[in-house]
Structures are given as C-alpha cells and as structure tokens.
JSON list of C-alpha atoms in Angstrom, two decimals:
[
{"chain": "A", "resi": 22, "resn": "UNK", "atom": "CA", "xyz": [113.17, 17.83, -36.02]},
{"chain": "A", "resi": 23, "resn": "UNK", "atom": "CA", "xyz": [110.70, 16.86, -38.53]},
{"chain": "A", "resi": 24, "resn": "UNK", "atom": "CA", "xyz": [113.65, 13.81, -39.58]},
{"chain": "A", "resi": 25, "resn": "UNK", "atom": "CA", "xyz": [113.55, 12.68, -36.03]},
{"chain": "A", "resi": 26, "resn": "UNK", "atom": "CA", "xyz": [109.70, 12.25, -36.04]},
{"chain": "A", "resi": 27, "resn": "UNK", "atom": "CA", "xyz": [109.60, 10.89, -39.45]},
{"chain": "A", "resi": 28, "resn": "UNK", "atom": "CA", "xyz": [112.38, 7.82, -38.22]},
{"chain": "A", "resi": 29, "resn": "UNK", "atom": "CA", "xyz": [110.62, 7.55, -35.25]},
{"chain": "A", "resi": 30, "resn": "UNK", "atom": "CA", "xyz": [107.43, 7.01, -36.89]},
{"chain": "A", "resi": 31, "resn": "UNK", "atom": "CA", "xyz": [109.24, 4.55, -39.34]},
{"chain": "A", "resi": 32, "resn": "UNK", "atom": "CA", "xyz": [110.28, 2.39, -36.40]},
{"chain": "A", "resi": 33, "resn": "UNK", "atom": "CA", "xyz": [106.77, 2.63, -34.14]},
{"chain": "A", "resi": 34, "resn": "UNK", "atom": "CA", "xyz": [105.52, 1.34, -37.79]},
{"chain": "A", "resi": 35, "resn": "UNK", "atom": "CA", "xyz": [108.15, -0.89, -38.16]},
{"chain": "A", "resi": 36, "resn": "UNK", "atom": "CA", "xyz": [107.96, -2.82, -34.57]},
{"chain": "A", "resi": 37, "resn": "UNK", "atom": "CA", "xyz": [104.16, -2.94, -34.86]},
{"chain": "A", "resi": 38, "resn": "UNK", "atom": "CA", "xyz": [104.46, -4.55, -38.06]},
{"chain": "A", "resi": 39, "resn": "UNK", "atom": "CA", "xyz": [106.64, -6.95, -36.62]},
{"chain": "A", "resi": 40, "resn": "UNK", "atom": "CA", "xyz": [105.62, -10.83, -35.37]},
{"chain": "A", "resi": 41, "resn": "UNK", "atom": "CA", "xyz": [107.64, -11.49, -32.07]},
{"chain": "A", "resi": 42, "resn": "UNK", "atom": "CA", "xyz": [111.07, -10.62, -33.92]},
{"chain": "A", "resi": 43, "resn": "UNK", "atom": "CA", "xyz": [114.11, -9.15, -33.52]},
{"chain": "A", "resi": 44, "resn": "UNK", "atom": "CA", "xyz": [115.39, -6.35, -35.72]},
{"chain": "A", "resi": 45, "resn": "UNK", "atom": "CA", "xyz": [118.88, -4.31, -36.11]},
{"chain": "A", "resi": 46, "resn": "UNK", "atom": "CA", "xyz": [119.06, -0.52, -35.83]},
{"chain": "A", "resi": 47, "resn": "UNK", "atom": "CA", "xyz": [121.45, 1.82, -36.33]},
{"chain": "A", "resi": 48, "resn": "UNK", "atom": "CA", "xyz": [121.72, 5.28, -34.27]},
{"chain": "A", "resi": 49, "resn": "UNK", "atom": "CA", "xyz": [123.81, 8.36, -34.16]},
{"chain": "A", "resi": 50, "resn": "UNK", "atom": "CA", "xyz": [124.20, 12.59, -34.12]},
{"chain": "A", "resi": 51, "resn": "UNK", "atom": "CA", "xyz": [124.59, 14.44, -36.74]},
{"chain": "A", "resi": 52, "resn": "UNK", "atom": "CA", "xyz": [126.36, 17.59, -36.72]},
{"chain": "A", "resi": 53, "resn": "UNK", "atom": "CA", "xyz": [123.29, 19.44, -35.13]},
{"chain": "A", "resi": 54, "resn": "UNK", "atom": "CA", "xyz": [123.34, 16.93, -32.13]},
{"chain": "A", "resi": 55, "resn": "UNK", "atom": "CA", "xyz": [119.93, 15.46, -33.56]},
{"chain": "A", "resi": 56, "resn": "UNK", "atom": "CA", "xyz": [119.93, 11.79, -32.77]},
{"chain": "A", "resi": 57, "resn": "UNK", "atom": "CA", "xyz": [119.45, 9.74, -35.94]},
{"chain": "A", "resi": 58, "resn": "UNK", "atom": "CA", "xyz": [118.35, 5.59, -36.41]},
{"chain": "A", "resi": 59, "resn": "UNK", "atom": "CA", "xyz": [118.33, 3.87, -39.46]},
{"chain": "A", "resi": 60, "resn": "UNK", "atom": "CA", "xyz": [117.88, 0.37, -40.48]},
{"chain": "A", "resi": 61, "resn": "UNK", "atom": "CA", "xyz": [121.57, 0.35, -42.61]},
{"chain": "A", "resi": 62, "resn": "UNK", "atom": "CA", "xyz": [124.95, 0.42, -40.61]},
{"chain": "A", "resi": 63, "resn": "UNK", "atom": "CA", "xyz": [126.33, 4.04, -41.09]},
{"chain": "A", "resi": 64, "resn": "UNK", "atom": "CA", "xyz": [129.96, 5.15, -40.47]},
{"chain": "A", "resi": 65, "resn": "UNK", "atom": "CA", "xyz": [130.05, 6.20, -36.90]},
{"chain": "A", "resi": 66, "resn": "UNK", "atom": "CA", "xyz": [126.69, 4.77, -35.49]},
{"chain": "A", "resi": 67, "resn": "UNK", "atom": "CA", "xyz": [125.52, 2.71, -33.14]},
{"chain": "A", "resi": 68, "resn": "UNK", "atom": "CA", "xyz": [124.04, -0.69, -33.53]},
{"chain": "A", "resi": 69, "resn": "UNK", "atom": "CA", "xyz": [120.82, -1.35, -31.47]},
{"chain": "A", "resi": 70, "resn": "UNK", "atom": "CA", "xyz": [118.92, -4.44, -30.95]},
{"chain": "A", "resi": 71, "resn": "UNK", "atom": "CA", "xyz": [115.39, -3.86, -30.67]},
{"chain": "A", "resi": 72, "resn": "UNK", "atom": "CA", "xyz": [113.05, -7.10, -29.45]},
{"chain": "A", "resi": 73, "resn": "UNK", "atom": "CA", "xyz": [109.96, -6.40, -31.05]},
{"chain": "A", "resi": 74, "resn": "UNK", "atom": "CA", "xyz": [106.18, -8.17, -30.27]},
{"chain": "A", "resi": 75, "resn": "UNK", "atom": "CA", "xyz": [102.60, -8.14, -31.96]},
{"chain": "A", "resi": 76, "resn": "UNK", "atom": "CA", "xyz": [100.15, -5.74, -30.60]},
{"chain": "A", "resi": 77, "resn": "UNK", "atom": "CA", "xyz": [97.73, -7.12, -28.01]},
{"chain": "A", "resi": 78, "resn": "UNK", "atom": "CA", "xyz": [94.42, -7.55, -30.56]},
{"chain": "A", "resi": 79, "resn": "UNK", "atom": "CA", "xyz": [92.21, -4.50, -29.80]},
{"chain": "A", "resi": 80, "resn": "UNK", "atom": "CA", "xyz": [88.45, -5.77, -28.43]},
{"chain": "A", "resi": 81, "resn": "UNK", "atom": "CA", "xyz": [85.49, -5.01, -30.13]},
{"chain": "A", "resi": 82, "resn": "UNK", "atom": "CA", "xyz": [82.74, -4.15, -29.49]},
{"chain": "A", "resi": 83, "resn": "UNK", "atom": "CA", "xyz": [80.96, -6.27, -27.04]},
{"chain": "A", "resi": 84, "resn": "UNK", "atom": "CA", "xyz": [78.73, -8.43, -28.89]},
{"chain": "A", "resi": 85, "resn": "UNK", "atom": "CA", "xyz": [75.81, -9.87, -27.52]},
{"chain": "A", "resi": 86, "resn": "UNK", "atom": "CA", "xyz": [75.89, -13.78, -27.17]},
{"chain": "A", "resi": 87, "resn": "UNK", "atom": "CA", "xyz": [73.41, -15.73, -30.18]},
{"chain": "A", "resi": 88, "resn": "UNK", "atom": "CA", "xyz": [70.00, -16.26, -28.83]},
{"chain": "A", "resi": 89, "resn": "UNK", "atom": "CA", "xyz": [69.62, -19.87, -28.13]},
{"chain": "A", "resi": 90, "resn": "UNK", "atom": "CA", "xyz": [67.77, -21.41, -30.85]},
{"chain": "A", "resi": 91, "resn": "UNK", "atom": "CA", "xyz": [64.07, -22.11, -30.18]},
{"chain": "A", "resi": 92, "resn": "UNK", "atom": "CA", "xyz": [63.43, -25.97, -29.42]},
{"chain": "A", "resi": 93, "resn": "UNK", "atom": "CA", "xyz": [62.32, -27.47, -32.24]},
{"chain": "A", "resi": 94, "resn": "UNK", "atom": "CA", "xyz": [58.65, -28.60, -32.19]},
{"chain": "A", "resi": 95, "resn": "UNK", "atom": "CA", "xyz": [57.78, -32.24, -32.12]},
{"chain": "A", "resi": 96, "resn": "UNK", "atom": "CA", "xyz": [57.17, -33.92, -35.52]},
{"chain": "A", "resi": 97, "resn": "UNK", "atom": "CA", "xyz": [52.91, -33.82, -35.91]},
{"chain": "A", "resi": 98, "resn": "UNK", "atom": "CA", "xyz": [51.69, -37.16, -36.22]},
{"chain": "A", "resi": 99, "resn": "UNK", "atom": "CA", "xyz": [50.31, -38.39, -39.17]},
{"chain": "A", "resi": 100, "resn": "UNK", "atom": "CA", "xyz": [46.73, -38.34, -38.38]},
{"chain": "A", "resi": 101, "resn": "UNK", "atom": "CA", "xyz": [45.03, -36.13, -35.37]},
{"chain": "A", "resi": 102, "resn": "UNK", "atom": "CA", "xyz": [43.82, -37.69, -32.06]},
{"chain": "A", "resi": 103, "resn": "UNK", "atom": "CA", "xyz": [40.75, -39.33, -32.19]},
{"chain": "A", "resi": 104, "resn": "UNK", "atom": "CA", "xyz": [37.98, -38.45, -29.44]},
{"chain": "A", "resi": 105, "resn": "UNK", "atom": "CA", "xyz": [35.42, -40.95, -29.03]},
{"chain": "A", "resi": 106, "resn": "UNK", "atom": "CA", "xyz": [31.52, -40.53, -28.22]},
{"chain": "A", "resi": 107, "resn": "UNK", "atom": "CA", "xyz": [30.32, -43.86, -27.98]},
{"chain": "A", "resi": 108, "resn": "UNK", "atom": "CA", "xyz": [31.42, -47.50, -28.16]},
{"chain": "A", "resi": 109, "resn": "UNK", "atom": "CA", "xyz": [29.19, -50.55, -27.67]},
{"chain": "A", "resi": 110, "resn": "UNK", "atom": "CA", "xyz": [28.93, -53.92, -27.91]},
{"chain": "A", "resi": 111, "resn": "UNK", "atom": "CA", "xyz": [25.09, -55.11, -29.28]},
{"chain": "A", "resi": 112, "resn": "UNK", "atom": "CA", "xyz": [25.74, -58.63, -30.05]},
{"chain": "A", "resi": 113, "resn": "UNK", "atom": "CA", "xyz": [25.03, -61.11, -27.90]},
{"chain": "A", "resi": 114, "resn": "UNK", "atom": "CA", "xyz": [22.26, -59.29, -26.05]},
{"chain": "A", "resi": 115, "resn": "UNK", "atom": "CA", "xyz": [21.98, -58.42, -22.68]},
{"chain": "A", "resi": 116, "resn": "UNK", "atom": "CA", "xyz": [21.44, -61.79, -20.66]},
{"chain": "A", "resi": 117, "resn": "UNK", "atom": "CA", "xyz": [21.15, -63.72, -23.73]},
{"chain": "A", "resi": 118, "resn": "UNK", "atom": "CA", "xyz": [20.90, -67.73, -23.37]},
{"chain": "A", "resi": 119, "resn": "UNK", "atom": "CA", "xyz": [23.30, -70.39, -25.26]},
{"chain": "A", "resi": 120, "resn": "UNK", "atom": "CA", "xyz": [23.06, -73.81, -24.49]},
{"chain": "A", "resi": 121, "resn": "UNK", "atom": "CA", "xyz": [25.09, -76.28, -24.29]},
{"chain": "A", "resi": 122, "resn": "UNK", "atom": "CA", "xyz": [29.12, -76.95, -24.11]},
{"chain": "A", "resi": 123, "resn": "UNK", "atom": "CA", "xyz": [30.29, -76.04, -27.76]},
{"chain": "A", "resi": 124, "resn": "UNK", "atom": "CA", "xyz": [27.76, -73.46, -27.82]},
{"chain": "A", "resi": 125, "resn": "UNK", "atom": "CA", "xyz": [29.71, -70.51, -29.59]},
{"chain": "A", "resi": 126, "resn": "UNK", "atom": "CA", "xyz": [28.99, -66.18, -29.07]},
{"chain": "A", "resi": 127, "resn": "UNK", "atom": "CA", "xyz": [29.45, -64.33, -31.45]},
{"chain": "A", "resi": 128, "resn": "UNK", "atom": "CA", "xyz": [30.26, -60.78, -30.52]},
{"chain": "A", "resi": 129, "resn": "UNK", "atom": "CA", "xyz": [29.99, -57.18, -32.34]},
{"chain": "A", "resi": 130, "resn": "UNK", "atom": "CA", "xyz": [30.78, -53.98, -31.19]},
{"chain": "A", "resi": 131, "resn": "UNK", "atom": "CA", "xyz": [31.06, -50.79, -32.68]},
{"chain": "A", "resi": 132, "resn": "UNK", "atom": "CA", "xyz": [32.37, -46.85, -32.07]},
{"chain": "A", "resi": 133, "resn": "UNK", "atom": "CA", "xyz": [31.48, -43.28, -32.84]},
{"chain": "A", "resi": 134, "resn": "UNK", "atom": "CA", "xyz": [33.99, -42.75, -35.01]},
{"chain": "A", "resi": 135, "resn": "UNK", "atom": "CA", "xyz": [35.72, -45.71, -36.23]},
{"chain": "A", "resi": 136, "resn": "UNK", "atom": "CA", "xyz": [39.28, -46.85, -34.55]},
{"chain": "A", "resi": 137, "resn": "UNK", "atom": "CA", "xyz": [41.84, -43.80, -35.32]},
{"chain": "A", "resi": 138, "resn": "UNK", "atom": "CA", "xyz": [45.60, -44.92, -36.34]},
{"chain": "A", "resi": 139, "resn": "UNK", "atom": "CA", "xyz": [47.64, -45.67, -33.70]},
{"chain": "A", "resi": 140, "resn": "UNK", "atom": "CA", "xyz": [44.38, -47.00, -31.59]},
{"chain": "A", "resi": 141, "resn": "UNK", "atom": "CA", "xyz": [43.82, -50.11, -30.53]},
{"chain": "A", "resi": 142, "resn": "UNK", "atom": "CA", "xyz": [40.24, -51.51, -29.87]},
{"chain": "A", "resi": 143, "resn": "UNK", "atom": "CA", "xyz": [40.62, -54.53, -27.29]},
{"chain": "A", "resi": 144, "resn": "UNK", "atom": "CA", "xyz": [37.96, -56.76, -26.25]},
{"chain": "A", "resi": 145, "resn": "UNK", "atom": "CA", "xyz": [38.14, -58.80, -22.62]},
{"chain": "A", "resi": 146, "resn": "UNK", "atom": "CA", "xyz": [35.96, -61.48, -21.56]},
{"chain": "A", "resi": 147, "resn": "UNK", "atom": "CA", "xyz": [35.49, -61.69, -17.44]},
{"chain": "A", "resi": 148, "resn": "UNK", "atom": "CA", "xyz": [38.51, -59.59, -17.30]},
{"chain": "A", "resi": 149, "resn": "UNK", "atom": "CA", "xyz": [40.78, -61.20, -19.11]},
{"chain": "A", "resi": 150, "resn": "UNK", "atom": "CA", "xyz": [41.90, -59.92, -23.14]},
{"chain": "A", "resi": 151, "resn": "UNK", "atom": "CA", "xyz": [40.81, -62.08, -25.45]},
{"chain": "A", "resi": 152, "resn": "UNK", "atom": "CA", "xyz": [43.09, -63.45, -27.64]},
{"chain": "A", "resi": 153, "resn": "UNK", "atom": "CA", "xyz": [44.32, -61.64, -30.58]},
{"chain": "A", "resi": 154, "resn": "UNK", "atom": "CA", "xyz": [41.98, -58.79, -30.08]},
{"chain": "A", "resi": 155, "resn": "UNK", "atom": "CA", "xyz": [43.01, -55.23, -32.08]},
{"chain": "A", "resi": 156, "resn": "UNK", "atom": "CA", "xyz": [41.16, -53.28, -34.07]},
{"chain": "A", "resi": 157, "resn": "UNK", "atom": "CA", "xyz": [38.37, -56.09, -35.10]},
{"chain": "A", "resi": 158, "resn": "UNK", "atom": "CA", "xyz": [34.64, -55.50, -34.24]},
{"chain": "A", "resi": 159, "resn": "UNK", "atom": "CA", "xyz": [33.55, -58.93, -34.16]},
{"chain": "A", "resi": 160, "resn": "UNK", "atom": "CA", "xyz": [34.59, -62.25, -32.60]},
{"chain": "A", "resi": 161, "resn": "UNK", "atom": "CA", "xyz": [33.70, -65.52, -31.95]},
{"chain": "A", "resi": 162, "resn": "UNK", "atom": "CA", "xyz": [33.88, -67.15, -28.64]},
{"chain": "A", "resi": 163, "resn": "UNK", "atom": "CA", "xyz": [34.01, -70.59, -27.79]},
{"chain": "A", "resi": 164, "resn": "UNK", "atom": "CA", "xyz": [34.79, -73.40, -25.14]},
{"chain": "A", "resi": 165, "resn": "UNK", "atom": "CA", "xyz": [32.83, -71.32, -22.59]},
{"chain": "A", "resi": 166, "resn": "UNK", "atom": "CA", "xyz": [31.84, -73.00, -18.72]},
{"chain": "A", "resi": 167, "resn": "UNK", "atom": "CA", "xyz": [28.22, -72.84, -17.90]},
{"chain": "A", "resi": 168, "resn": "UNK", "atom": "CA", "xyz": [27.82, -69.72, -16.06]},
{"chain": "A", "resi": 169, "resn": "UNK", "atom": "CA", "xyz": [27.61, -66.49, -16.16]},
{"chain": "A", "resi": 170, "resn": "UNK", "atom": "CA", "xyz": [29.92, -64.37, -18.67]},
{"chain": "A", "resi": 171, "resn": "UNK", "atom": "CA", "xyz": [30.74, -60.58, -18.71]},
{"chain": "A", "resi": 172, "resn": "UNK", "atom": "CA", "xyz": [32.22, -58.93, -22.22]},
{"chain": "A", "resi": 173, "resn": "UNK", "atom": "CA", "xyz": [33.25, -55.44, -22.26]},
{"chain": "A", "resi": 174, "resn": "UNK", "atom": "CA", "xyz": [35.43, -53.35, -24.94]},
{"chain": "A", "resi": 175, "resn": "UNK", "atom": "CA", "xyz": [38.33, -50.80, -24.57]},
{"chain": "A", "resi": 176, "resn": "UNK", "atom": "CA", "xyz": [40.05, -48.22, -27.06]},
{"chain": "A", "resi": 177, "resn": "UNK", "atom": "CA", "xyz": [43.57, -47.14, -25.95]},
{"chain": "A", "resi": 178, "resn": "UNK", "atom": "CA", "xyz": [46.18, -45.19, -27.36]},
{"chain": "A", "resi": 179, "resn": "UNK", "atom": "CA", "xyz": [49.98, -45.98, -28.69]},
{"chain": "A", "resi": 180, "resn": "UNK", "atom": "CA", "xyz": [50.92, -45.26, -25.51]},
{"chain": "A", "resi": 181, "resn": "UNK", "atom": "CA", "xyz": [48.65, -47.91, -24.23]},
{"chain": "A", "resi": 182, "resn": "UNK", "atom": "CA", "xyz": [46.47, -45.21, -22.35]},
{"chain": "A", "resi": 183, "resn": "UNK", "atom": "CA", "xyz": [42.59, -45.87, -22.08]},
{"chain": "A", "resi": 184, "resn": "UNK", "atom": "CA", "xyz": [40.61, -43.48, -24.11]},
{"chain": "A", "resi": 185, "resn": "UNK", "atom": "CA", "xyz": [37.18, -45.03, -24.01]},
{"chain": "A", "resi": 186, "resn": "UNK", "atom": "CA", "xyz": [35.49, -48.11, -22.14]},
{"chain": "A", "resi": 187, "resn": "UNK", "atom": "CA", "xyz": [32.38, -49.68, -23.12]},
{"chain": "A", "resi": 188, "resn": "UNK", "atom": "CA", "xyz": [29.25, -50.90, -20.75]},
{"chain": "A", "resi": 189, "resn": "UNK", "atom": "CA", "xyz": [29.94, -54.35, -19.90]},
{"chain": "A", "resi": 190, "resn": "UNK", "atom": "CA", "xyz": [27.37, -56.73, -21.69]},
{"chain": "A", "resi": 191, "resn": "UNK", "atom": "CA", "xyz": [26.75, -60.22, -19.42]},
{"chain": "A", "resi": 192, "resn": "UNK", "atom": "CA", "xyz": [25.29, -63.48, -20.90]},
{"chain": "A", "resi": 193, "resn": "UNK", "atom": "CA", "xyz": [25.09, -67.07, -19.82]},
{"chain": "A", "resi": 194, "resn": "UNK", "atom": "CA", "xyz": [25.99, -70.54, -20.99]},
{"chain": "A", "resi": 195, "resn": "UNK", "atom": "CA", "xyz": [23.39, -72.97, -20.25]},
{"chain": "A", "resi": 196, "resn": "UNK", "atom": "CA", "xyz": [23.40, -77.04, -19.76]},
{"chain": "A", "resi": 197, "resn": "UNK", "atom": "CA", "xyz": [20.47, -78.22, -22.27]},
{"chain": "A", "resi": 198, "resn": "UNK", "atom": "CA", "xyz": [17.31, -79.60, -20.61]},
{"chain": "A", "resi": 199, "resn": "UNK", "atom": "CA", "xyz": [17.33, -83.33, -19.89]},
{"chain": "A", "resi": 200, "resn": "UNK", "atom": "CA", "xyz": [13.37, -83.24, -19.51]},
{"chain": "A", "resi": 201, "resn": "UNK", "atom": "CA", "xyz": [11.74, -85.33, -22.57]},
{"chain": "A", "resi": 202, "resn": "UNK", "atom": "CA", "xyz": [9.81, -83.00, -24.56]},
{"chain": "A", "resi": 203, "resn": "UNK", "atom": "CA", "xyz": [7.05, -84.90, -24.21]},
{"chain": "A", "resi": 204, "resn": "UNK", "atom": "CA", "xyz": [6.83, -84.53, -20.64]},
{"chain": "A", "resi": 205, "resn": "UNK", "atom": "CA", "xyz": [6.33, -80.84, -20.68]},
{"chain": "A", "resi": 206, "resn": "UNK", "atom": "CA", "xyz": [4.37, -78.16, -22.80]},
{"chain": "A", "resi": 207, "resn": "UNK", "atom": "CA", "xyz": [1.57, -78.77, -25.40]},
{"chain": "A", "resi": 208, "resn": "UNK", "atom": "CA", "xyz": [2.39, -82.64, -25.68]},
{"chain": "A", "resi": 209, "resn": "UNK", "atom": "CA", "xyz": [1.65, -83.19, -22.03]},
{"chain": "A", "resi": 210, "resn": "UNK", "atom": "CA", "xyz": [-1.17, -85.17, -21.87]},
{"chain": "A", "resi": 211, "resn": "UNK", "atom": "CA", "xyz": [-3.82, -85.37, -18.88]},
{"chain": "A", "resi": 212, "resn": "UNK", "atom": "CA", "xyz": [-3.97, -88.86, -16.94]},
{"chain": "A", "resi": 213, "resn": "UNK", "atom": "CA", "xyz": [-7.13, -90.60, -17.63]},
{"chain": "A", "resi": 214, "resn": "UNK", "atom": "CA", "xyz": [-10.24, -90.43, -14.58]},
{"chain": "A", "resi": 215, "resn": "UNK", "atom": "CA", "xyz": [-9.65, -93.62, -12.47]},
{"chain": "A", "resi": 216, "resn": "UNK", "atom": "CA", "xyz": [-12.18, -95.90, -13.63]},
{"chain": "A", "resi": 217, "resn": "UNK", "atom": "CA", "xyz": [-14.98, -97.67, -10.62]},
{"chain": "A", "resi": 218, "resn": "UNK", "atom": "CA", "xyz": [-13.76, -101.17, -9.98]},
{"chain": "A", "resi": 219, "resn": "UNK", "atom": "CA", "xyz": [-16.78, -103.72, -9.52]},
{"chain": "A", "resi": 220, "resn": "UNK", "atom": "CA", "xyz": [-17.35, -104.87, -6.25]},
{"chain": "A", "resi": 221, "resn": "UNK", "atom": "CA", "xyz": [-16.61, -108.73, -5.15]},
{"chain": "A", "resi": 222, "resn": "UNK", "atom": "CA", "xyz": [-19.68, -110.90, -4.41]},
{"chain": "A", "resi": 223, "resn": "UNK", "atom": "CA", "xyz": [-20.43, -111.91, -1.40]},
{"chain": "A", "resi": 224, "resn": "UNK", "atom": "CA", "xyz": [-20.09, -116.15, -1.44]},
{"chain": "A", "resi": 225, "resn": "UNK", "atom": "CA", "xyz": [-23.48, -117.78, -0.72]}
]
C-alpha cells in the first residue's frame, strides 16, 4: 500500500509540475493485485496517456489598490503677491493750468510699496492707456486739445486683473491770452480828466 501512495504521489507531483504536456505511463498488478504505474515500459503493463495542465495560480491575498498619489502642488512663484495701500498721482496738480498748444504735462505717480514682479502699473489719460505705459512713474504728455483732461493710474496683475486704482487727477489746457499786457494789470493807465474847451465869441 505504502508503494501505491508513494507512485501516486510521484505522478500528482509529476502532472503539477507539468506545462500543458503530455506524458507516458505505464500501469499494471503485481502478484498481490496492487495496481502499479511507472514512467518506464515494463513487461506486461499498460501504457497510459495522461494530458497534463498547469495549476490555476492560487490568489493572494486581496491587496488593497495604491492610494492615488496626492496632486502635486502648484510651483510657488518667484516672489509673493503684492498688496497695495496707496497709489497716487501728485504731479500735475489738481486743476492745474498749461497754456498753450505744445504745452507739455509732465506726470508722476507713485505706490505704497513699489510695483511687485509680474505687476504692471498703467497710466490712462480720459480713458484711454497711454502709450507705452508699464511699470514707469513718470511721463510726459503732449499734443493735448484745450480742454479739460482727466489722468488716473492702475496696477494689475499677470493675469491682467486690477489690484489697485488711483483717484483720478483733472487739469486743463488753456489758449494763451490775446489781451496786450499793457491793457490790463499794473501797466493800465487812467485816462486823463477831459480838459474845459473855451467858449466861441459871440461876433460883434
């Protein structure tokens, strides 16, 4: 009995070893009537065929899926944001006077603190950017129409986002007087008292 187990155990060991194959085995009785199998033809056995597979791959244990990897944080910036108490522009001043038609303004401005990277400090005249403005505090204006003007200042972000506007600041652009000098102020002088004109005589 203990034969029979050991070939059997042979050929369990033997067809799990094996990768989808086919192997040749021999079996017969002895003279106890115990069958026999070997893997060499013996006088009087039988051949078998056996069609042998790979085990099925035994699971393990259940494993929990990776935890998704936490998103990655932006990139800082090089400098911080800048927050902004004040900005002003103090030259010209308020309703200031030019005269004339190539009368020229020139403007300053300034900010508590100074323009941060990545801001932009714009300056617009009656609405309208003036040209080439960024990041410069003073400008010159010129070809102006008599009138009226209004400057104001603006501080935006990369993202072109307003972060601070300044009070507008108006002034005016002025024809020059045409009145002689003379005609007005200290150098007017007063007309002279009309003088008595001497009466005609009388014919005789």
């Amino acid at each position: 009995m203990n034969t029979r187990v050991l070939l059997l155990g042979c050929l369990l060991a033997l067809s799990a070893q094996a990768q989808d194959s086919k192997r040749d085995m021999w079996t017969w009785k002895d003279a106890n009537g115990v069958t026999q199998f070997s893997d060499r033809p013996v006088p009087g056995a039988r051949k078998i065929t056996i069609n042998s597979s790979s085990p099925a791959p035994v699971a393990g244990p259940a494993t929990s899926a990776p935890a998704a990897a936490p998103a990655a944080r932006a990139a800082p910036s090089g400098a911080a944001a800048v927050s902004y108490q004040s900005l002003e522009i103090w030259t010209p001043e308020s309703g200031e006077s030019f005269f004339g038609a190539d009368a020229t303004v020139n403007v300053r401005m300034r900010s508590e603190p100074a323009v941060g990277t990545g801001d932009r400090l714009l300056l617009y005249l009656d609405g309208k950017l003036v040209e080439g403005s960024g990041n410069s505090y003073e400008y010159t204006l010129g070809d102006l129409e008599r009138g009226a003007h209004s400057l104001s200042a603006v501080i935006i972000d990369a993202a072109g986002n307003e972060k601070i506007r300044s009070a507008p600041r108006v002034f005016h652009v002025k024809e020059p007087s045409t009145v002689p000098p003379r005609a007005v102020g200290p150098s007017l002088r007063p007309q002279p008292p009309p003088r008595p004109q001497p009466k005609p005589r009388s014919p005789k």
